[in-house]
């Protein structure tokens, strides 16, 4: 079996000022089965090329929405992309089977640390709960939705900590693309960060 | 009492200039004004003009000919074919039934059957000149009654030809060549005459299509406006001459010529060139009609003439009402339709003259019939006035009759002036999004090319109000001027503001200075041709240097906004400083001001969105709890 192909849809309106995302992206392995798509660079005027995006989706097995977690959600271009590309009759609805059995997940960066996203904490909901719209969107498209990979508390992360997280991101991408990977293996984790940290092969 | 050409001209023009505005002010329309002017200066009132009124009428009939040419111009062959059913149906029924009833009536009245038939046919026709002029003036050409009237009138104009052919057969005397019809073909055998008639129609169609348009293009290239006007007149007069010499109706021929040229790019230019001639000649025609009313005859037999006029108009009105109803004209539109067409038309003058020459009708009766015709024409505007002021309000249907047939907007909402590189982009973009503008351009070569590509382009000088008028400025919403020359743009703007204040003007400006001049005229929608492009170029340069596309996108929009704001601000200050600095000096001064302003312009001021560095700084100096939701 060949490697699973990964499409990273990256969206940051101020990438030039995002230290954490620069580090994360620098750790994405430069391999032919991993495609990074910089949405704000491709569509500064929000005029998403639907046909091209559909073609890219068709060519990949795993869709990653990589973005900062602004106001408990993604930046607007992600929403624009979802609204325009996931067409009725193509992604969902009668005959809408183009994405069937693909995998999807969110990779997010947030200023707030992991512990403020809890029922008894300041943000009152978990990250996974905030991501519910994505989960349901992909479910409607018959896509298996995986737990998120999150880089949190970014304002307080030291450069070395950030580098370590970047390495985790790299490892995540490589493990996801292994031919034998099954989504059943990760469903129970709250964050994929935990799966990577707990994995026996970890060096 | 005629004192030479100049005196006559003074009399006619004075009468028109005095009477028409008065008539219009009183809400009577120009036609009645001309008619009253004619009666006033005619032999029975002031006596400024005598019997030559009849000659003037013959000359002025040319106004009708021109009107039909102009009507033809507005009716391309496609539309003409679509209307054919209502032309033949409504017109045929109206002429047939009316003529039959009048024939019966006159026969019983004691006419010979020949005289009754000839008179019935002549009286069945209505006045194209009066009805169409009135309808146009009141803007009713596109209503159901307007279109119905037009169909009937067109059929009548066509019917004149067979009627003229029929009359000699009814004649008691041997066929003499009459004043009307000494044609080149009289000595030819019948089949050759027919052939000649068909041939000349063919000549009009072929010449219109393959000869006239290239000829006009050649003329247009000389850029001499009066030469174009001369050519327009030449076309109409040639057609009229050709038609008359084969014994056809000149009006019909020019109408046909108009239809053939309706698809050409010169349509609007021809219209605006001929419009004043048509108007003047028609006015002259109406004056002549007024002047030719023989009041002695009327005075001698007032009851009989009154009875005849009312009987004939009543019959015509009733038949028209029935025909109109049959063809789906309803309520106030129907009223307008049958009252409007109830008069006897100008062709009756021609026909009765011919009938008299053929000896079908004696001189007395001919005079009476002529008087009846003239009176019915004079009465028409009055009848319509009564209809408008008294009957229409009682119909209580209001002006807007519901139904898809009514008030069809023939013209486009956008008029685009100038189709060079700038205007053509605008036009293409509009067209790509389903908006077809009416395009005017003054380069006949380009117009020719673009028409071949299927664009709706017309040739003409847009600084003339007549051209815009015929391009539909009255119904349009937006006027876009995208001409290369800033001076011409300014002139168009000034003209539009003066003549069509309802149009919203959208102007291309070459640069800042042009923009200021347009601002002085009060124009709000000003588009400097290079601002967007140069900023876009700047964006791409920065992008090649590694800047992010989205940030540049926002920065570009902000910069254009800043630039426009600065422009409006400077426009206000500009007048305070000395008015005597030259244009070049002014440009440098402005440049300096702008550069100074830019120094204070911070592209990212008031933009902290998504700025995580700022957040990071804040979190470093504060306890952990604040601002961490992001």
JSON list of N, CA, C and O in Angstrom, two decimals, chain A residues 12-19 38 40-41 44-46 70-72 110-113 115 117 122-123 155-156, chain B residues 543 547-551 553-554 604 607 609-613 615-616 619-620 622-625 627-630:
[
{"chain": "A", "resi": 12, "resn": "UNK", "atom": "N", "xyz": [-3.87, 31.84, 7.64]},
{"chain": "A", "resi": 12, "resn": "UNK", "atom": "CA", "xyz": [-3.52, 32.82, 8.67]},
{"chain": "A", "resi": 12, "resn": "UNK", "atom": "C", "xyz": [-3.47, 34.20, 8.03]},
{"chain": "A", "resi": 12, "resn": "UNK", "atom": "O", "xyz": [-2.63, 34.44, 7.14]},
{"chain": "A", "resi": 13, "resn": "UNK", "atom": "N", "xyz": [-4.35, 35.11, 8.43]},
{"chain": "A", "resi": 13, "resn": "UNK", "atom": "CA", "xyz": [-4.39, 36.44, 7.77]},
{"chain": "A", "resi": 13, "resn": "UNK", "atom": "C", "xyz": [-3.16, 37.28, 8.06]},
{"chain": "A", "resi": 13, "resn": "UNK", "atom": "O", "xyz": [-2.89, 38.24, 7.36]},
{"chain": "A", "resi": 14, "resn": "UNK", "atom": "N", "xyz": [-2.43, 36.97, 9.11]},
{"chain": "A", "resi": 14, "resn": "UNK", "atom": "CA", "xyz": [-1.21, 37.73, 9.44]},
{"chain": "A", "resi": 14, "resn": "UNK", "atom": "C", "xyz": [-0.05, 36.78, 9.70]},
{"chain": "A", "resi": 14, "resn": "UNK", "atom": "O", "xyz": [0.55, 36.80, 10.76]},
{"chain": "A", "resi": 15, "resn": "UNK", "atom": "N", "xyz": [0.21, 35.95, 8.74]},
{"chain": "A", "resi": 15, "resn": "UNK", "atom": "CA", "xyz": [1.22, 34.91, 8.92]},
{"chain": "A", "resi": 15, "resn": "UNK", "atom": "C", "xyz": [2.58, 35.53, 9.24]},
{"chain": "A", "resi": 15, "resn": "UNK", "atom": "O", "xyz": [3.36, 34.99, 10.02]},
{"chain": "A", "resi": 16, "resn": "UNK", "atom": "N", "xyz": [2.84, 36.71, 8.62]},
{"chain": "A", "resi": 16, "resn": "UNK", "atom": "CA", "xyz": [4.16, 37.32, 8.81]},
{"chain": "A", "resi": 16, "resn": "UNK", "atom": "C", "xyz": [4.43, 37.63, 10.28]},
{"chain": "A", "resi": 16, "resn": "UNK", "atom": "O", "xyz": [5.55, 37.83, 10.68]},
{"chain": "A", "resi": 17, "resn": "UNK", "atom": "N", "xyz": [3.36, 37.71, 11.10]},
{"chain": "A", "resi": 17, "resn": "UNK", "atom": "CA", "xyz": [3.57, 38.02, 12.51]},
{"chain": "A", "resi": 17, "resn": "UNK", "atom": "C", "xyz": [3.27, 36.84, 13.43]},
{"chain": "A", "resi": 17, "resn": "UNK", "atom": "O", "xyz": [3.12, 37.00, 14.63]},
{"chain": "A", "resi": 18, "resn": "UNK", "atom": "N", "xyz": [3.12, 35.64, 12.86]},
{"chain": "A", "resi": 18, "resn": "UNK", "atom": "CA", "xyz": [2.81, 34.49, 13.70]},
{"chain": "A", "resi": 18, "resn": "UNK", "atom": "C", "xyz": [4.05, 33.60, 13.87]},
{"chain": "A", "resi": 18, "resn": "UNK", "atom": "O", "xyz": [4.40, 32.82, 12.99]},
{"chain": "A", "resi": 19, "resn": "UNK", "atom": "N", "xyz": [4.68, 33.74, 15.02]},
{"chain": "A", "resi": 19, "resn": "UNK", "atom": "CA", "xyz": [5.89, 32.98, 15.30]},
{"chain": "A", "resi": 19, "resn": "UNK", "atom": "C", "xyz": [5.58, 31.49, 15.32]},
{"chain": "A", "resi": 19, "resn": "UNK", "atom": "O", "xyz": [6.25, 30.69, 14.67]},
{"chain": "A", "resi": 38, "resn": "UNK", "atom": "N", "xyz": [-1.41, 27.48, 1.12]},
{"chain": "A", "resi": 38, "resn": "UNK", "atom": "CA", "xyz": [-1.49, 28.72, 1.90]},
{"chain": "A", "resi": 38, "resn": "UNK", "atom": "C", "xyz": [-2.69, 29.54, 1.39]},
{"chain": "A", "resi": 38, "resn": "UNK", "atom": "O", "xyz": [-2.59, 30.28, 0.42]},
{"chain": "A", "resi": 40, "resn": "UNK", "atom": "N", "xyz": [-4.56, 32.15, 2.43]},
{"chain": "A", "resi": 40, "resn": "UNK", "atom": "CA", "xyz": [-4.57, 33.62, 2.37]},
{"chain": "A", "resi": 40, "resn": "UNK", "atom": "C", "xyz": [-3.63, 34.17, 1.30]},
{"chain": "A", "resi": 40, "resn": "UNK", "atom": "O", "xyz": [-3.82, 35.27, 0.79]},
{"chain": "A", "resi": 41, "resn": "UNK", "atom": "N", "xyz": [-2.63, 33.39, 0.95]},
{"chain": "A", "resi": 41, "resn": "UNK", "atom": "CA", "xyz": [-1.74, 33.80, -0.11]},
{"chain": "A", "resi": 41, "resn": "UNK", "atom": "C", "xyz": [-2.38, 33.53, -1.47]},
{"chain": "A", "resi": 41, "resn": "UNK", "atom": "O", "xyz": [-2.20, 34.29, -2.42]},
{"chain": "A", "resi": 44, "resn": "UNK", "atom": "N", "xyz": [-6.16, 36.23, -1.68]},
{"chain": "A", "resi": 44, "resn": "UNK", "atom": "CA", "xyz": [-6.22, 37.46, -0.85]},
{"chain": "A", "resi": 44, "resn": "UNK", "atom": "C", "xyz": [-7.57, 38.18, -0.99]},
{"chain": "A", "resi": 44, "resn": "UNK", "atom": "O", "xyz": [-7.99, 38.88, -0.09]},
{"chain": "A", "resi": 45, "resn": "UNK", "atom": "N", "xyz": [-8.23, 37.97, -2.13]},
{"chain": "A", "resi": 45, "resn": "UNK", "atom": "CA", "xyz": [-9.53, 38.62, -2.34]},
{"chain": "A", "resi": 45, "resn": "UNK", "atom": "C", "xyz": [-10.70, 37.68, -2.05]},
{"chain": "A", "resi": 45, "resn": "UNK", "atom": "O", "xyz": [-11.84, 37.97, -2.41]},
{"chain": "A", "resi": 46, "resn": "UNK", "atom": "N", "xyz": [-10.43, 36.54, -1.43]},
{"chain": "A", "resi": 46, "resn": "UNK", "atom": "CA", "xyz": [-11.46, 35.59, -1.03]},
{"chain": "A", "resi": 46, "resn": "UNK", "atom": "C", "xyz": [-12.18, 34.94, -2.21]},
{"chain": "A", "resi": 46, "resn": "UNK", "atom": "O", "xyz": [-13.23, 34.34, -2.04]},
{"chain": "A", "resi": 70, "resn": "UNK", "atom": "N", "xyz": [-8.96, 31.74, 16.34]},
{"chain": "A", "resi": 70, "resn": "UNK", "atom": "CA", "xyz": [-9.45, 33.09, 16.65]},
{"chain": "A", "resi": 70, "resn": "UNK", "atom": "C", "xyz": [-10.88, 33.07, 17.15]},
{"chain": "A", "resi": 70, "resn": "UNK", "atom": "O", "xyz": [-11.76, 32.55, 16.48]},
{"chain": "A", "resi": 71, "resn": "UNK", "atom": "N", "xyz": [-11.10, 33.71, 18.24]},
{"chain": "A", "resi": 71, "resn": "UNK", "atom": "CA", "xyz": [-12.48, 33.80, 18.76]},
{"chain": "A", "resi": 71, "resn": "UNK", "atom": "C", "xyz": [-13.19, 32.45, 18.72]},
{"chain": "A", "resi": 71, "resn": "UNK", "atom": "O", "xyz": [-14.29, 32.33, 18.26]},
{"chain": "A", "resi": 72, "resn": "UNK", "atom": "N", "xyz": [-12.44, 31.40, 19.16]},
{"chain": "A", "resi": 72, "resn": "UNK", "atom": "CA", "xyz": [-12.97, 30.04, 19.26]},
{"chain": "A", "resi": 72, "resn": "UNK", "atom": "C", "xyz": [-13.36, 29.47, 17.90]},
{"chain": "A", "resi": 72, "resn": "UNK", "atom": "O", "xyz": [-14.20, 28.59, 17.78]},
{"chain": "A", "resi": 110, "resn": "UNK", "atom": "N", "xyz": [-3.47, 28.37, 19.64]},
{"chain": "A", "resi": 110, "resn": "UNK", "atom": "CA", "xyz": [-4.27, 29.28, 20.45]},
{"chain": "A", "resi": 110, "resn": "UNK", "atom": "C", "xyz": [-3.41, 29.95, 21.51]},
{"chain": "A", "resi": 110, "resn": "UNK", "atom": "O", "xyz": [-2.45, 29.35, 22.02]},
{"chain": "A", "resi": 111, "resn": "UNK", "atom": "N", "xyz": [-3.77, 31.19, 21.82]},
{"chain": "A", "resi": 111, "resn": "UNK", "atom": "CA", "xyz": [-3.05, 31.91, 22.85]},
{"chain": "A", "resi": 111, "resn": "UNK", "atom": "C", "xyz": [-3.33, 31.32, 24.22]},
{"chain": "A", "resi": 111, "resn": "UNK", "atom": "O", "xyz": [-2.45, 31.21, 25.07]},
{"chain": "A", "resi": 112, "resn": "UNK", "atom": "N", "xyz": [-4.58, 30.94, 24.41]},
{"chain": "A", "resi": 112, "resn": "UNK", "atom": "CA", "xyz": [-4.97, 30.35, 25.68]},
{"chain": "A", "resi": 112, "resn": "UNK", "atom": "C", "xyz": [-4.39, 28.94, 25.83]},
{"chain": "A", "resi": 112, "resn": "UNK", "atom": "O", "xyz": [-4.30, 28.20, 24.87]},
{"chain": "A", "resi": 113, "resn": "UNK", "atom": "N", "xyz": [-3.99, 28.59, 27.05]},
{"chain": "A", "resi": 113, "resn": "UNK", "atom": "CA", "xyz": [-3.42, 27.27, 27.29]},
{"chain": "A", "resi": 113, "resn": "UNK", "atom": "C", "xyz": [-4.52, 26.22, 27.35]},
{"chain": "A", "resi": 113, "resn": "UNK", "atom": "O", "xyz": [-5.70, 26.54, 27.42]},
{"chain": "A", "resi": 115, "resn": "UNK", "atom": "N", "xyz": [-5.52, 24.28, 29.66]},
{"chain": "A", "resi": 115, "resn": "UNK", "atom": "CA", "xyz": [-6.38, 24.15, 30.85]},
{"chain": "A", "resi": 115, "resn": "UNK", "atom": "C", "xyz": [-7.48, 25.21, 30.94]},
{"chain": "A", "resi": 115, "resn": "UNK", "atom": "O", "xyz": [-8.39, 25.08, 31.74]},
{"chain": "A", "resi": 117, "resn": "UNK", "atom": "N", "xyz": [-9.50, 25.74, 28.52]},
{"chain": "A", "resi": 117, "resn": "UNK", "atom": "CA", "xyz": [-10.60, 25.20, 27.72]},
{"chain": "A", "resi": 117, "resn": "UNK", "atom": "C", "xyz": [-11.18, 23.99, 28.45]},
{"chain": "A", "resi": 117, "resn": "UNK", "atom": "O", "xyz": [-10.89, 22.85, 28.13]},
{"chain": "A", "resi": 122, "resn": "UNK", "atom": "N", "xyz": [-12.10, 29.20, 32.40]},
{"chain": "A", "resi": 122, "resn": "UNK", "atom": "CA", "xyz": [-12.56, 30.49, 31.88]},
{"chain": "A", "resi": 122, "resn": "UNK", "atom": "C", "xyz": [-13.29, 30.37, 30.53]},
{"chain": "A", "resi": 122, "resn": "UNK", "atom": "O", "xyz": [-14.27, 31.04, 30.29]},
{"chain": "A", "resi": 123, "resn": "UNK", "atom": "N", "xyz": [-12.84, 29.51, 29.67]},
{"chain": "A", "resi": 123, "resn": "UNK", "atom": "CA", "xyz": [-13.49, 29.42, 28.35]},
{"chain": "A", "resi": 123, "resn": "UNK", "atom": "C", "xyz": [-14.70, 28.49, 28.30]},
{"chain": "A", "resi": 123, "resn": "UNK", "atom": "O", "xyz": [-15.36, 28.38, 27.27]},
{"chain": "A", "resi": 155, "resn": "UNK", "atom": "N", "xyz": [1.62, 32.35, 23.43]},
{"chain": "A", "resi": 155, "resn": "UNK", "atom": "CA", "xyz": [2.33, 33.58, 23.83]},
{"chain": "A", "resi": 155, "resn": "UNK", "atom": "C", "xyz": [3.41, 33.30, 24.86]},
{"chain": "A", "resi": 155, "resn": "UNK", "atom": "O", "xyz": [4.35, 34.06, 25.01]},
{"chain": "A", "resi": 156, "resn": "UNK", "atom": "N", "xyz": [3.23, 32.23, 25.59]},
{"chain": "A", "resi": 156, "resn": "UNK", "atom": "CA", "xyz": [4.18, 31.95, 26.67]},
{"chain": "A", "resi": 156, "resn": "UNK", "atom": "C", "xyz": [5.19, 30.86, 26.32]},
{"chain": "A", "resi": 156, "resn": "UNK", "atom": "O", "xyz": [6.08, 30.57, 27.11]},
{"chain": "B", "resi": 543, "resn": "UNK", "atom": "N", "xyz": [4.90, 41.97, -3.56]},
{"chain": "B", "resi": 543, "resn": "UNK", "atom": "CA", "xyz": [4.71, 40.54, -3.44]},
{"chain": "B", "resi": 543, "resn": "UNK", "atom": "C", "xyz": [5.97, 39.80, -3.88]},
{"chain": "B", "resi": 543, "resn": "UNK", "atom": "O", "xyz": [6.37, 38.82, -3.27]},
{"chain": "B", "resi": 547, "resn": "UNK", "atom": "N", "xyz": [6.30, 40.05, 0.38]},
{"chain": "B", "resi": 547, "resn": "UNK", "atom": "CA", "xyz": [5.17, 40.42, 1.25]},
{"chain": "B", "resi": 547, "resn": "UNK", "atom": "C", "xyz": [4.01, 39.47, 1.05]},
{"chain": "B", "resi": 547, "resn": "UNK", "atom": "O", "xyz": [3.86, 38.86, 0.00]},
{"chain": "B", "resi": 548, "resn": "UNK", "atom": "N", "xyz": [3.14, 39.38, 2.08]},
{"chain": "B", "resi": 548, "resn": "UNK", "atom": "CA", "xyz": [2.01, 38.47, 2.02]},
{"chain": "B", "resi": 548, "resn": "UNK", "atom": "C", "xyz": [0.87, 39.06, 1.19]},
{"chain": "B", "resi": 548, "resn": "UNK", "atom": "O", "xyz": [0.55, 40.24, 1.29]},
{"chain": "B", "resi": 549, "resn": "UNK", "atom": "N", "xyz": [0.24, 38.21, 0.39]},
{"chain": "B", "resi": 549, "resn": "UNK", "atom": "CA", "xyz": [-0.77, 38.67, -0.55]},
{"chain": "B", "resi": 549, "resn": "UNK", "atom": "C", "xyz": [-1.96, 39.33, 0.15]},
{"chain": "B", "resi": 549, "resn": "UNK", "atom": "O", "xyz": [-2.46, 40.36, -0.28]},
{"chain": "B", "resi": 550, "resn": "UNK", "atom": "N", "xyz": [-2.42, 38.69, 1.23]},
{"chain": "B", "resi": 550, "resn": "UNK", "atom": "CA", "xyz": [-3.64, 39.21, 1.86]},
{"chain": "B", "resi": 550, "resn": "UNK", "atom": "C", "xyz": [-3.38, 40.56, 2.52]},
{"chain": "B", "resi": 550, "resn": "UNK", "atom": "O", "xyz": [-4.20, 41.48, 2.41]},
{"chain": "B", "resi": 551, "resn": "UNK", "atom": "N", "xyz": [-2.25, 40.69, 3.17]},
{"chain": "B", "resi": 551, "resn": "UNK", "atom": "CA", "xyz": [-1.92, 41.97, 3.80]},
{"chain": "B", "resi": 551, "resn": "UNK", "atom": "C", "xyz": [-1.80, 43.06, 2.75]},
{"chain": "B", "resi": 551, "resn": "UNK", "atom": "O", "xyz": [-2.24, 44.19, 2.95]},
{"chain": "B", "resi": 553, "resn": "UNK", "atom": "N", "xyz": [-3.30, 43.06, -0.14]},
{"chain": "B", "resi": 553, "resn": "UNK", "atom": "CA", "xyz": [-4.64, 43.29, -0.65]},
{"chain": "B", "resi": 553, "resn": "UNK", "atom": "C", "xyz": [-5.34, 44.35, 0.19]},
{"chain": "B", "resi": 553, "resn": "UNK", "atom": "O", "xyz": [-5.92, 45.30, -0.34]},
{"chain": "B", "resi": 554, "resn": "UNK", "atom": "N", "xyz": [-5.23, 44.20, 1.49]},
{"chain": "B", "resi": 554, "resn": "UNK", "atom": "CA", "xyz": [-5.87, 45.17, 2.37]},
{"chain": "B", "resi": 554, "resn": "UNK", "atom": "C", "xyz": [-5.16, 46.51, 2.29]},
{"chain": "B", "resi": 554, "resn": "UNK", "atom": "O", "xyz": [-5.79, 47.56, 2.25]},
{"chain": "B", "resi": 604, "resn": "UNK", "atom": "N", "xyz": [-0.52, 50.85, 8.46]},
{"chain": "B", "resi": 604, "resn": "UNK", "atom": "CA", "xyz": [-1.09, 49.85, 9.36]},
{"chain": "B", "resi": 604, "resn": "UNK", "atom": "C", "xyz": [-1.68, 50.47, 10.63]},
{"chain": "B", "resi": 604, "resn": "UNK", "atom": "O", "xyz": [-2.04, 49.76, 11.55]},
{"chain": "B", "resi": 607, "resn": "UNK", "atom": "N", "xyz": [-4.79, 49.14, 12.71]},
{"chain": "B", "resi": 607, "resn": "UNK", "atom": "CA", "xyz": [-5.02, 47.76, 12.28]},
{"chain": "B", "resi": 607, "resn": "UNK", "atom": "C", "xyz": [-4.23, 46.82, 13.18]},
{"chain": "B", "resi": 607, "resn": "UNK", "atom": "O", "xyz": [-3.08, 46.50, 12.92]},
{"chain": "B", "resi": 609, "resn": "UNK", "atom": "N", "xyz": [-5.69, 43.90, 14.06]},
{"chain": "B", "resi": 609, "resn": "UNK", "atom": "CA", "xyz": [-6.35, 42.61, 13.96]},
{"chain": "B", "resi": 609, "resn": "UNK", "atom": "C", "xyz": [-5.30, 41.52, 13.78]},
{"chain": "B", "resi": 609, "resn": "UNK", "atom": "O", "xyz": [-4.35, 41.68, 13.02]},
{"chain": "B", "resi": 610, "resn": "UNK", "atom": "N", "xyz": [-5.51, 40.43, 14.44]},
{"chain": "B", "resi": 610, "resn": "UNK", "atom": "CA", "xyz": [-4.67, 39.25, 14.30]},
{"chain": "B", "resi": 610, "resn": "UNK", "atom": "C", "xyz": [-3.21, 39.50, 14.66]},
{"chain": "B", "resi": 610, "resn": "UNK", "atom": "O", "xyz": [-2.32, 38.79, 14.22]},
{"chain": "B", "resi": 611, "resn": "UNK", "atom": "N", "xyz": [-2.96, 40.59, 15.38]},
{"chain": "B", "resi": 611, "resn": "UNK", "atom": "CA", "xyz": [-1.57, 40.91, 15.68]},
{"chain": "B", "resi": 611, "resn": "UNK", "atom": "C", "xyz": [-1.14, 40.20, 16.95]},
{"chain": "B", "resi": 611, "resn": "UNK", "atom": "O", "xyz": [-1.33, 40.69, 18.06]},
{"chain": "B", "resi": 612, "resn": "UNK", "atom": "N", "xyz": [-0.54, 39.04, 16.81]},
{"chain": "B", "resi": 612, "resn": "UNK", "atom": "CA", "xyz": [-0.25, 38.25, 18.00]},
{"chain": "B", "resi": 612, "resn": "UNK", "atom": "C", "xyz": [0.95, 38.79, 18.77]},
{"chain": "B", "resi": 612, "resn": "UNK", "atom": "O", "xyz": [1.08, 38.56, 19.96]},
{"chain": "B", "resi": 613, "resn": "UNK", "atom": "N", "xyz": [1.82, 39.53, 18.08]},
{"chain": "B", "resi": 613, "resn": "UNK", "atom": "CA", "xyz": [2.97, 40.09, 18.79]},
{"chain": "B", "resi": 613, "resn": "UNK", "atom": "C", "xyz": [2.52, 41.04, 19.88]},
{"chain": "B", "resi": 613, "resn": "UNK", "atom": "O", "xyz": [3.03, 41.06, 20.99]},
{"chain": "B", "resi": 615, "resn": "UNK", "atom": "N", "xyz": [-0.32, 40.95, 21.39]},
{"chain": "B", "resi": 615, "resn": "UNK", "atom": "CA", "xyz": [-0.89, 40.15, 22.47]},
{"chain": "B", "resi": 615, "resn": "UNK", "atom": "C", "xyz": [0.21, 39.58, 23.35]},
{"chain": "B", "resi": 615, "resn": "UNK", "atom": "O", "xyz": [0.10, 39.57, 24.58]},
{"chain": "B", "resi": 616, "resn": "UNK", "atom": "N", "xyz": [1.26, 39.12, 22.67]},
{"chain": "B", "resi": 616, "resn": "UNK", "atom": "CA", "xyz": [2.35, 38.51, 23.42]},
{"chain": "B", "resi": 616, "resn": "UNK", "atom": "C", "xyz": [3.00, 39.52, 24.36]},
{"chain": "B", "resi": 616, "resn": "UNK", "atom": "O", "xyz": [3.24, 39.24, 25.53]},
{"chain": "B", "resi": 619, "resn": "UNK", "atom": "N", "xyz": [0.71, 39.99, 27.31]},
{"chain": "B", "resi": 619, "resn": "UNK", "atom": "CA", "xyz": [0.70, 38.89, 28.27]},
{"chain": "B", "resi": 619, "resn": "UNK", "atom": "C", "xyz": [1.99, 38.82, 29.08]},
{"chain": "B", "resi": 619, "resn": "UNK", "atom": "O", "xyz": [1.99, 38.39, 30.22]},
{"chain": "B", "resi": 620, "resn": "UNK", "atom": "N", "xyz": [3.07, 39.27, 28.47]},
{"chain": "B", "resi": 620, "resn": "UNK", "atom": "CA", "xyz": [4.33, 39.23, 29.18]},
{"chain": "B", "resi": 620, "resn": "UNK", "atom": "C", "xyz": [4.31, 40.16, 30.39]},
{"chain": "B", "resi": 620, "resn": "UNK", "atom": "O", "xyz": [4.85, 39.86, 31.44]},
{"chain": "B", "resi": 622, "resn": "UNK", "atom": "N", "xyz": [1.63, 41.23, 31.98]},
{"chain": "B", "resi": 622, "resn": "UNK", "atom": "CA", "xyz": [0.48, 41.10, 32.88]},
{"chain": "B", "resi": 622, "resn": "UNK", "atom": "C", "xyz": [0.38, 39.69, 33.42]},
{"chain": "B", "resi": 622, "resn": "UNK", "atom": "O", "xyz": [0.95, 38.76, 32.85]},
{"chain": "B", "resi": 623, "resn": "UNK", "atom": "N", "xyz": [-0.38, 39.53, 34.49]},
{"chain": "B", "resi": 623, "resn": "UNK", "atom": "CA", "xyz": [-0.63, 38.17, 34.96]},
{"chain": "B", "resi": 623, "resn": "UNK", "atom": "C", "xyz": [-1.35, 37.36, 33.90]},
{"chain": "B", "resi": 623, "resn": "UNK", "atom": "O", "xyz": [-2.02, 37.89, 33.04]},
{"chain": "B", "resi": 624, "resn": "UNK", "atom": "N", "xyz": [-1.24, 36.11, 34.02]},
{"chain": "B", "resi": 624, "resn": "UNK", "atom": "CA", "xyz": [-1.59, 35.20, 32.95]},
{"chain": "B", "resi": 624, "resn": "UNK", "atom": "C", "xyz": [-3.05, 35.24, 32.48]},
{"chain": "B", "resi": 624, "resn": "UNK", "atom": "O", "xyz": [-3.37, 34.81, 31.39]},
{"chain": "B", "resi": 625, "resn": "UNK", "atom": "N", "xyz": [-3.95, 35.76, 33.31]},
{"chain": "B", "resi": 625, "resn": "UNK", "atom": "CA", "xyz": [-5.35, 35.53, 32.99]},
{"chain": "B", "resi": 625, "resn": "UNK", "atom": "C", "xyz": [-5.93, 36.36, 31.82]},
{"chain": "B", "resi": 625, "resn": "UNK", "atom": "O", "xyz": [-6.90, 35.99, 31.22]},
{"chain": "B", "resi": 627, "resn": "UNK", "atom": "N", "xyz": [-6.51, 38.28, 28.27]},
{"chain": "B", "resi": 627, "resn": "UNK", "atom": "CA", "xyz": [-6.23, 38.23, 26.83]},
{"chain": "B", "resi": 627, "resn": "UNK", "atom": "C", "xyz": [-5.73, 36.89, 26.33]},
{"chain": "B", "resi": 627, "resn": "UNK", "atom": "O", "xyz": [-4.97, 36.82, 25.39]},
{"chain": "B", "resi": 628, "resn": "UNK", "atom": "N", "xyz": [-6.13, 35.86, 26.99]},
{"chain": "B", "resi": 628, "resn": "UNK", "atom": "CA", "xyz": [-5.60, 34.59, 26.55]},
{"chain": "B", "resi": 628, "resn": "UNK", "atom": "C", "xyz": [-6.60, 33.75, 25.80]},
{"chain": "B", "resi": 628, "resn": "UNK", "atom": "O", "xyz": [-6.39, 32.58, 25.55]},
{"chain": "B", "resi": 629, "resn": "UNK", "atom": "N", "xyz": [-7.69, 34.37, 25.47]},
{"chain": "B", "resi": 629, "resn": "UNK", "atom": "CA", "xyz": [-8.67, 33.57, 24.75]},
{"chain": "B", "resi": 629, "resn": "UNK", "atom": "C", "xyz": [-8.28, 33.36, 23.29]},
{"chain": "B", "resi": 629, "resn": "UNK", "atom": "O", "xyz": [-8.87, 32.57, 22.60]},
{"chain": "B", "resi": 630, "resn": "UNK", "atom": "N", "xyz": [-7.31, 34.09, 22.84]},
{"chain": "B", "resi": 630, "resn": "UNK", "atom": "CA", "xyz": [-6.98, 33.97, 21.43]},
{"chain": "B", "resi": 630, "resn": "UNK", "atom": "C", "xyz": [-5.93, 32.93, 21.17]},
{"chain": "B", "resi": 630, "resn": "UNK", "atom": "O", "xyz": [-4.99, 32.82, 21.92]}
]
